[in-house]
């Protein structure tokens, strides 16, 4: 009987500790609405929260354009990319809201052709960079916020046609679960 009561007390204590701590969702899916509207490309991502201030994220960019296609036509790009980032929330809030700093690695693959008369440029490249942004979290479920990234491209063929420094920005809408 003592073991049963002790077990029930430990189990109740576990639930009480969870109730006091509150539930913090560890998963987030998001969508960059800015890219669809302004550039005609799609960016979706998944973020896994290590704790309330740290997370890792994987973003997939379909029809990714270099430097947001400044001075280029979006339809000339046949590129996709994957971006891995570590995100650190520097605010003291515990709901995931606040300023974010994100070192990142990005891998782009595909090609670019300015006109049908020009040769295709192999856009396969490795980019290392840093991002920053802000995230608002509503009821610890719905999230949104702007971000900007700057990175260095290490492909010689790409940097011969474009600059070595790449800039991107967006506005994410997401859901935590």
mmCIF file of N, CA, C and O in Angstrom, residues 75-133:
data_model
loop_
_atom_site.group_PDB
_atom_site.id
_atom_site.type_symbol
_atom_site.label_atom_id
_atom_site.label_comp_id
_atom_site.label_asym_id
_atom_site.label_seq_id
_atom_site.Cartn_x
_atom_site.Cartn_y
_atom_site.Cartn_z
ATOM 1 N N UNK A 75 12.137 34.256 -63.604
ATOM 2 C CA UNK A 75 11.949 33.050 -64.423
ATOM 3 C C UNK A 75 13.252 32.520 -65.034
ATOM 4 O O UNK A 75 13.294 31.411 -65.541
ATOM 5 N N UNK A 76 14.331 33.292 -64.972
ATOM 6 C CA UNK A 76 15.625 32.831 -65.486
ATOM 7 C C UNK A 76 16.315 31.869 -64.522
ATOM 8 O O UNK A 76 17.284 31.218 -64.894
ATOM 9 N N UNK A 77 15.822 31.779 -63.296
ATOM 10 C CA UNK A 77 16.417 30.904 -62.287
ATOM 11 C C UNK A 77 15.700 29.562 -62.271
ATOM 12 O O UNK A 77 14.477 29.496 -62.234
ATOM 13 N N UNK A 78 16.466 28.496 -62.308
ATOM 14 C CA UNK A 78 15.948 27.143 -62.138
ATOM 15 C C UNK A 78 16.700 26.555 -60.944
ATOM 16 O O UNK A 78 17.506 25.654 -61.094
ATOM 17 N N UNK A 79 16.477 27.133 -59.778
ATOM 18 C CA UNK A 79 17.262 26.780 -58.596
ATOM 19 C C UNK A 79 16.361 26.471 -57.404
ATOM 20 O O UNK A 79 15.270 27.019 -57.278
ATOM 21 N N UNK A 80 16.856 25.604 -56.558
ATOM 22 C CA UNK A 80 16.230 25.274 -55.287
ATOM 23 C C UNK A 80 17.329 25.270 -54.242
ATOM 24 O O UNK A 80 18.515 25.168 -54.579
ATOM 25 N N UNK A 81 16.957 25.350 -52.983
ATOM 26 C CA UNK A 81 17.986 25.305 -51.946
ATOM 27 C C UNK A 81 17.418 24.783 -50.634
ATOM 28 O O UNK A 81 16.205 24.734 -50.433
ATOM 29 N N UNK A 82 18.352 24.410 -49.774
ATOM 30 C CA UNK A 82 18.029 23.981 -48.418
ATOM 31 C C UNK A 82 18.909 24.795 -47.482
ATOM 32 O O UNK A 82 20.083 25.011 -47.765
ATOM 33 N N UNK A 83 18.323 25.237 -46.388
ATOM 34 C CA UNK A 83 19.053 26.071 -45.429
ATOM 35 C C UNK A 83 18.904 25.483 -44.031
ATOM 36 O O UNK A 83 17.799 25.215 -43.580
ATOM 37 N N UNK A 84 20.017 25.294 -43.357
ATOM 38 C CA UNK A 84 20.040 24.811 -41.992
ATOM 39 C C UNK A 84 20.505 25.952 -41.102
ATOM 40 O O UNK A 84 21.507 26.604 -41.401
ATOM 41 N N UNK A 85 19.768 26.215 -40.015
ATOM 42 C CA UNK A 85 20.144 27.324 -39.137
ATOM 43 C C UNK A 85 19.981 26.941 -37.675
ATOM 44 O O UNK A 85 19.176 26.075 -37.326
ATOM 45 N N UNK A 86 20.771 27.601 -36.851
ATOM 46 C CA UNK A 86 20.643 27.517 -35.399
ATOM 47 C C UNK A 86 20.115 28.875 -34.970
ATOM 48 O O UNK A 86 20.713 29.909 -35.278
ATOM 49 N N UNK A 87 18.987 28.893 -34.294
ATOM 50 C CA UNK A 87 18.339 30.141 -33.924
ATOM 51 C C UNK A 87 18.425 30.347 -32.417
ATOM 52 O O UNK A 87 18.107 29.438 -31.648
ATOM 53 N N UNK A 88 18.830 31.549 -32.028
ATOM 54 C CA UNK A 88 18.884 31.874 -30.612
ATOM 55 C C UNK A 88 18.031 33.106 -30.354
ATOM 56 O O UNK A 88 18.236 34.154 -30.969
ATOM 57 N N UNK A 89 17.061 32.965 -29.463
ATOM 58 C CA UNK A 89 16.172 34.056 -29.097
ATOM 59 C C UNK A 89 16.823 34.818 -27.948
ATOM 60 O O UNK A 89 17.005 34.269 -26.866
ATOM 61 N N UNK A 90 17.173 36.084 -28.173
ATOM 62 C CA UNK A 90 17.909 36.850 -27.165
ATOM 63 C C UNK A 90 17.005 37.594 -26.184
ATOM 64 O O UNK A 90 17.493 38.273 -25.295
ATOM 65 N N UNK A 91 15.676 37.430 -26.323
ATOM 66 C CA UNK A 91 14.779 38.093 -25.378
ATOM 67 C C UNK A 91 14.619 37.237 -24.123
ATOM 68 O O UNK A 91 14.990 36.075 -24.093
ATOM 69 N N UNK A 92 14.046 37.802 -23.098
ATOM 70 C CA UNK A 92 13.820 37.082 -21.844
ATOM 71 C C UNK A 92 12.427 36.477 -21.768
ATOM 72 O O UNK A 92 12.078 35.857 -20.781
ATOM 73 N N UNK A 93 11.636 36.666 -22.796
ATOM 74 C CA UNK A 93 10.283 36.119 -22.791
ATOM 75 C C UNK A 93 10.341 34.603 -22.959
ATOM 76 O O UNK A 93 11.208 34.079 -23.634
ATOM 77 N N UNK A 94 9.397 33.916 -22.374
ATOM 78 C CA UNK A 94 9.382 32.459 -22.423
ATOM 79 C C UNK A 94 8.381 31.891 -23.421
ATOM 80 O O UNK A 94 8.137 30.695 -23.436
ATOM 81 N N UNK A 95 7.785 32.730 -24.256
ATOM 82 C CA UNK A 95 6.806 32.220 -25.216
ATOM 83 C C UNK A 95 7.361 32.118 -26.635
ATOM 84 O O UNK A 95 6.625 31.838 -27.565
ATOM 85 N N UNK A 96 8.651 32.334 -26.806
ATOM 86 C CA UNK A 96 9.256 32.255 -28.135
ATOM 87 C C UNK A 96 9.269 33.581 -28.873
ATOM 88 O O UNK A 96 9.816 33.668 -29.965
ATOM 89 N N UNK A 97 8.671 34.615 -28.312
ATOM 90 C CA UNK A 97 8.687 35.934 -28.948
ATOM 91 C C UNK A 97 10.015 36.629 -28.680
ATOM 92 O O UNK A 97 10.650 36.384 -27.662
ATOM 93 N N UNK A 98 10.410 37.496 -29.597
ATOM 94 C CA UNK A 98 11.599 38.300 -29.377
ATOM 95 C C UNK A 98 12.548 38.318 -30.558
ATOM 96 O O UNK A 98 12.257 37.795 -31.628
ATOM 97 N N UNK A 99 13.696 38.949 -30.333
ATOM 98 C CA UNK A 99 14.729 39.062 -31.366
ATOM 99 C C UNK A 99 15.487 37.750 -31.504
ATOM 100 O O UNK A 99 15.815 37.099 -30.518
ATOM 101 N N UNK A 100 15.769 37.391 -32.751
ATOM 102 C CA UNK A 100 16.474 36.152 -33.060
ATOM 103 C C UNK A 100 17.783 36.447 -33.770
ATOM 104 O O UNK A 100 17.854 37.360 -34.602
ATOM 105 N N UNK A 101 18.792 35.659 -33.464
ATOM 106 C CA UNK A 101 20.065 35.682 -34.176
ATOM 107 C C UNK A 101 20.300 34.267 -34.680
ATOM 108 O O UNK A 101 20.100 33.298 -33.934
ATOM 109 N N UNK A 102 20.714 34.125 -35.953
ATOM 110 C CA UNK A 102 20.783 32.793 -36.558
ATOM 111 C C UNK A 102 21.990 32.615 -37.466
ATOM 112 O O UNK A 102 21.991 33.095 -38.597
ATOM 113 N N UNK A 103 23.030 31.894 -37.018
ATOM 114 C CA UNK A 103 24.047 31.464 -37.972
ATOM 115 C C UNK A 103 23.421 30.411 -38.886
ATOM 116 O O UNK A 103 22.559 29.643 -38.454
ATOM 117 N N UNK A 104 23.826 30.387 -40.161
ATOM 118 C CA UNK A 104 23.175 29.485 -41.108
ATOM 119 C C UNK A 104 24.128 28.939 -42.158
ATOM 120 O O UNK A 104 25.159 29.543 -42.465
ATOM 121 N N UNK A 105 23.734 27.791 -42.696
ATOM 122 C CA UNK A 105 24.393 27.157 -43.837
ATOM 123 C C UNK A 105 23.330 26.927 -44.894
ATOM 124 O O UNK A 105 22.232 26.458 -44.585
ATOM 125 N N UNK A 106 23.664 27.244 -46.135
ATOM 126 C CA UNK A 106 22.694 27.093 -47.215
ATOM 127 C C UNK A 106 23.360 26.378 -48.389
ATOM 128 O O UNK A 106 24.508 26.667 -48.722
ATOM 129 N N UNK A 107 22.619 25.447 -48.985
ATOM 130 C CA UNK A 107 23.087 24.724 -50.161
ATOM 131 C C UNK A 107 22.103 24.979 -51.290
ATOM 132 O O UNK A 107 20.923 24.658 -51.176
ATOM 133 N N UNK A 108 22.589 25.573 -52.383
ATOM 134 C CA UNK A 108 21.743 25.871 -53.542
ATOM 135 C C UNK A 108 22.158 24.951 -54.682
ATOM 136 O O UNK A 108 23.349 24.687 -54.881
ATOM 137 N N UNK A 109 21.181 24.505 -55.447
ATOM 138 C CA UNK A 109 21.477 23.676 -56.615
ATOM 139 C C UNK A 109 20.527 24.058 -57.735
ATOM 140 O O UNK A 109 19.406 24.493 -57.510
ATOM 141 N N UNK A 110 21.020 23.960 -58.948
ATOM 142 C CA UNK A 110 20.246 24.338 -60.125
ATOM 143 C C UNK A 110 21.082 25.166 -61.076
ATOM 144 O O UNK A 110 22.315 25.134 -61.039
ATOM 145 N N UNK A 111 20.403 25.919 -61.961
ATOM 146 C CA UNK A 111 21.133 26.737 -62.918
ATOM 147 C C UNK A 111 20.404 28.044 -63.197
ATOM 148 O O UNK A 111 19.254 28.231 -62.812
ATOM 149 N N UNK A 112 21.104 28.928 -63.881
ATOM 150 C CA UNK A 112 20.590 30.246 -64.241
ATOM 151 C C UNK A 112 20.956 30.501 -65.694
ATOM 152 O O UNK A 112 22.070 30.206 -66.133
ATOM 153 N N UNK A 113 20.019 31.046 -66.449
ATOM 154 C CA UNK A 113 20.282 31.420 -67.834
ATOM 155 C C UNK A 113 19.552 32.730 -68.116
ATOM 156 O O UNK A 113 18.328 32.790 -68.063
ATOM 157 N N UNK A 114 20.328 33.777 -68.391
ATOM 158 C CA UNK A 114 19.752 35.109 -68.593
ATOM 159 C C UNK A 114 18.860 35.153 -69.838
ATOM 160 O O UNK A 114 17.758 35.696 -69.790
ATOM 161 N N UNK A 115 19.326 34.602 -70.946
ATOM 162 C CA UNK A 115 18.537 34.520 -72.180
ATOM 163 C C UNK A 115 18.807 33.170 -72.827
ATOM 164 O O UNK A 115 19.747 32.467 -72.455
ATOM 165 N N UNK A 116 18.013 32.817 -73.814
ATOM 166 C CA UNK A 116 18.216 31.524 -74.483
ATOM 167 C C UNK A 116 19.527 31.489 -75.277
ATOM 168 O O UNK A 116 20.020 30.423 -75.623
ATOM 169 N N UNK A 117 20.107 32.657 -75.564
ATOM 170 C CA UNK A 117 21.369 32.732 -76.306
ATOM 171 C C UNK A 117 22.601 32.635 -75.410
ATOM 172 O O UNK A 117 23.698 32.395 -75.895
ATOM 173 N N UNK A 118 22.444 32.848 -74.111
ATOM 174 C CA UNK A 118 23.590 32.820 -73.191
ATOM 175 C C UNK A 118 23.731 31.430 -72.577
ATOM 176 O O UNK A 118 22.754 30.696 -72.451
ATOM 177 N N UNK A 119 24.955 31.066 -72.187
ATOM 178 C CA UNK A 119 25.149 29.747 -71.573
ATOM 179 C C UNK A 119 24.535 29.688 -70.177
ATOM 180 O O UNK A 119 24.384 30.706 -69.498
ATOM 181 N N UNK A 120 24.195 28.472 -69.779
ATOM 182 C CA UNK A 120 23.668 28.270 -68.435
ATOM 183 C C UNK A 120 24.802 28.350 -67.424
ATOM 184 O O UNK A 120 25.901 27.883 -67.675
ATOM 185 N N UNK A 121 24.500 28.937 -66.282
ATOM 186 C CA UNK A 121 25.466 29.034 -65.186
ATOM 187 C C UNK A 121 25.051 28.046 -64.112
ATOM 188 O O UNK A 121 23.898 28.058 -63.657
ATOM 189 N N UNK A 122 25.967 27.190 -63.727
ATOM 190 C CA UNK A 122 25.714 26.214 -62.675
ATOM 191 C C UNK A 122 25.636 26.959 -61.346
ATOM 192 O O UNK A 122 26.602 27.575 -60.910
ATOM 193 N N UNK A 123 24.489 26.917 -60.697
ATOM 194 C CA UNK A 123 24.272 27.658 -59.449
ATOM 195 C C UNK A 123 24.528 26.823 -58.206
ATOM 196 O O UNK A 123 24.271 27.275 -57.095
ATOM 197 N N UNK A 124 25.054 25.590 -58.354
ATOM 198 C CA UNK A 124 25.357 24.759 -57.193
ATOM 199 C C UNK A 124 26.365 25.492 -56.325
ATOM 200 O O UNK A 124 27.451 25.854 -56.784
ATOM 201 N N UNK A 125 25.982 25.739 -55.075
ATOM 202 C CA UNK A 125 26.855 26.530 -54.216
ATOM 203 C C UNK A 125 26.603 26.273 -52.743
ATOM 204 O O UNK A 125 25.556 25.769 -52.347
ATOM 205 N N UNK A 126 27.588 26.653 -51.967
ATOM 206 C CA UNK A 126 27.558 26.565 -50.510
ATOM 207 C C UNK A 126 27.638 27.988 -49.981
ATOM 208 O O UNK A 126 28.495 28.764 -50.399
ATOM 209 N N UNK A 127 26.742 28.335 -49.068
ATOM 210 C CA UNK A 127 26.671 29.690 -48.518
ATOM 211 C C UNK A 127 26.695 29.587 -46.998
ATOM 212 O O UNK A 127 25.993 28.751 -46.415
ATOM 213 N N UNK A 128 27.491 30.406 -46.381
ATOM 214 C CA UNK A 128 27.511 30.492 -44.925
ATOM 215 C C UNK A 128 27.151 31.924 -44.559
ATOM 216 O O UNK A 128 27.577 32.864 -45.231
ATOM 217 N N UNK A 129 26.323 32.092 -43.531
ATOM 218 C CA UNK A 129 25.877 33.446 -43.227
ATOM 219 C C UNK A 129 25.303 33.612 -41.843
ATOM 220 O O UNK A 129 25.411 32.736 -40.981
ATOM 221 N N UNK A 130 24.661 34.750 -41.677
ATOM 222 C CA UNK A 130 24.078 35.131 -40.404
ATOM 223 C C UNK A 130 22.726 35.776 -40.667
ATOM 224 O O UNK A 130 22.581 36.571 -41.598
ATOM 225 N N UNK A 131 21.763 35.433 -39.845
ATOM 226 C CA UNK A 131 20.435 36.009 -39.974
ATOM 227 C C UNK A 131 20.010 36.677 -38.687
ATOM 228 O O UNK A 131 20.553 36.410 -37.609
ATOM 229 N N UNK A 132 19.036 37.547 -38.798
ATOM 230 C CA UNK A 132 18.455 38.213 -37.643
ATOM 231 C C UNK A 132 16.996 38.481 -37.956
ATOM 232 O O UNK A 132 16.601 38.618 -39.118
ATOM 233 N N UNK A 133 16.191 38.540 -36.918
ATOM 234 C CA UNK A 133 14.777 38.793 -37.131
ATOM 235 C C UNK A 133 14.053 38.973 -35.827
ATOM 236 O O UNK A 133 14.653 39.046 -34.749
#
